[in-house]
Short mmCIF file of C-alpha atoms in Angstrom, two decimals:
data_model
loop_
_atom_site.label_atom_id
_atom_site.label_comp_id
_atom_site.label_asym_id
_atom_site.label_seq_id
_atom_site.Cartn_x
_atom_site.Cartn_y
_atom_site.Cartn_z
CA UNK A 853 -0.08 -0.06 -0.17
CA UNK A 854 1.36 3.08 -1.08
CA UNK A 855 -0.06 6.61 0.65
CA UNK A 856 -1.86 9.56 -2.03
CA UNK A 857 -3.58 12.84 -1.68
CA UNK A 858 -5.84 13.58 -4.46
CA UNK A 859 -7.19 17.38 -5.34
CA UNK A 860 -10.45 17.76 -7.21
CA UNK A 861 -11.85 21.11 -7.79
CA UNK A 862 -16.06 20.63 -8.46
CA UNK A 863 -18.22 22.78 -10.85
CA UNK A 864 -19.34 26.07 -8.56
CA UNK A 865 -23.02 26.00 -9.97
CA UNK A 866 -23.69 22.30 -7.89
CA UNK A 867 -25.63 22.49 -4.85
CA UNK A 868 -25.04 21.80 -1.11
CA UNK A 869 -26.05 18.15 -1.60
CA UNK A 870 -23.85 17.17 -5.17
CA UNK A 871 -20.81 18.50 -3.60
CA UNK A 872 -21.62 16.06 -0.99
CA UNK A 873 -22.73 13.46 -3.14
CA UNK A 874 -19.58 13.94 -5.64
CA UNK A 875 -17.39 13.79 -2.21
CA UNK A 876 -18.57 10.07 -0.63
CA UNK A 877 -18.98 8.94 -4.11
CA UNK A 878 -14.77 8.93 -4.53
CA UNK A 879 -14.63 7.75 -0.77
CA UNK A 880 -16.87 5.19 -1.88
CA UNK A 881 -14.50 3.88 -4.41
CA UNK A 882 -10.87 4.67 -3.05
CA UNK A 883 -12.92 2.04 0.18
CA UNK A 884 -14.63 -0.13 -2.57
CA UNK A 885 -11.12 -0.85 -3.93
CA UNK A 886 -9.30 -1.71 -0.92
CA UNK A 887 -7.82 1.83 -0.38
CA UNK A 888 -8.09 3.63 3.22
CA UNK A 889 -9.37 7.04 3.20
CA UNK A 890 -7.16 8.79 5.74
CA UNK A 891 -8.60 12.42 6.41
CA UNK A 892 -10.89 14.31 3.81
CA UNK A 893 -10.94 17.80 3.50
CA UNK A 894 -13.19 19.89 2.39
CA UNK A 895 -12.19 23.21 1.65
CA UNK A 896 -15.42 25.29 0.44
CA UNK A 897 -15.75 27.64 -2.18
CA UNK A 898 -12.67 29.48 -3.45
CA UNK A 899 -11.56 31.94 -6.47
CA UNK A 900 -9.43 30.17 -8.68
CA UNK A 901 -5.87 31.13 -9.68
CA UNK A 902 -7.10 31.65 -13.16
CA UNK A 903 -10.15 30.82 -15.02
CA UNK A 904 -11.11 27.96 -16.58
CA UNK A 905 -13.60 27.87 -19.36
CA UNK A 906 -14.75 31.27 -18.21
CA UNK A 907 -15.42 29.80 -14.59
CA UNK A 908 -13.72 31.71 -11.67
CA UNK A 909 -14.26 29.86 -8.75
CA UNK A 910 -15.08 26.20 -7.24
CA UNK A 911 -15.55 23.75 -4.21
CA UNK A 912 -11.75 22.05 -3.32
CA UNK A 913 -11.42 19.06 -1.55
CA UNK A 914 -8.19 17.50 -0.37
CA UNK A 915 -8.15 13.31 0.36
CA UNK A 916 -5.42 11.77 1.79
CA UNK A 917 -5.48 7.61 1.29
CA UNK A 918 -3.68 4.34 1.18
CA UNK A 919 -4.52 2.25 -1.97
CA UNK A 920 -2.28 -0.13 -4.54
CA UNK A 921 -0.90 1.57 -7.22
CA UNK A 922 -3.83 0.32 -9.50
CA UNK A 923 -6.41 2.26 -7.71
CA UNK A 924 -4.75 6.12 -9.03
CA UNK A 925 -5.78 5.10 -12.35
CA UNK A 926 -9.22 4.66 -11.88
CA UNK A 927 -9.66 7.60 -9.97
CA UNK A 928 -8.06 9.65 -12.44
CA UNK A 929 -10.47 7.94 -15.26
CA UNK A 930 -13.33 8.58 -13.20
CA UNK A 931 -12.46 12.01 -12.53
CA UNK A 932 -12.01 12.21 -16.51
CA UNK A 933 -15.26 11.56 -17.00
CA UNK A 934 -17.51 13.26 -14.40
CA UNK A 935 -18.51 16.73 -15.88
CA UNK A 936 -18.79 18.16 -12.63
CA UNK A 937 -14.79 18.01 -11.67
CA UNK A 938 -13.26 21.01 -13.03
CA UNK A 939 -9.60 19.79 -12.68
CA UNK A 940 -8.15 17.33 -10.43
CA UNK A 941 -4.69 15.67 -9.43
CA UNK A 942 -3.13 12.85 -7.88
CA UNK A 943 0.05 12.86 -6.37
CA UNK A 944 1.82 10.55 -4.39
CA UNK A 945 3.18 10.72 -1.01
CA UNK A 946 6.86 10.49 -0.38
CA UNK A 947 8.37 8.37 2.32
#
């Protein structure tokens, strides 16, 4: 098992229920794949450093988790096909 962290930004037009549902969805994906979610840090709505497709703010969420090396690839695929996710990044934490 390796340590990873992911930060993703959700579209600002989502309501509170949809934001919580998206966060739960990604937590569930990690747990169902045998990973362990260590921390979920919801930062709320923040201004983006630069506009992305005329969007200037979004909902930021940070998740720290342990998993096998195959899970980040699947998580990346799920982030890419979800239109609610504006940007995302998955980083392997160094020891």
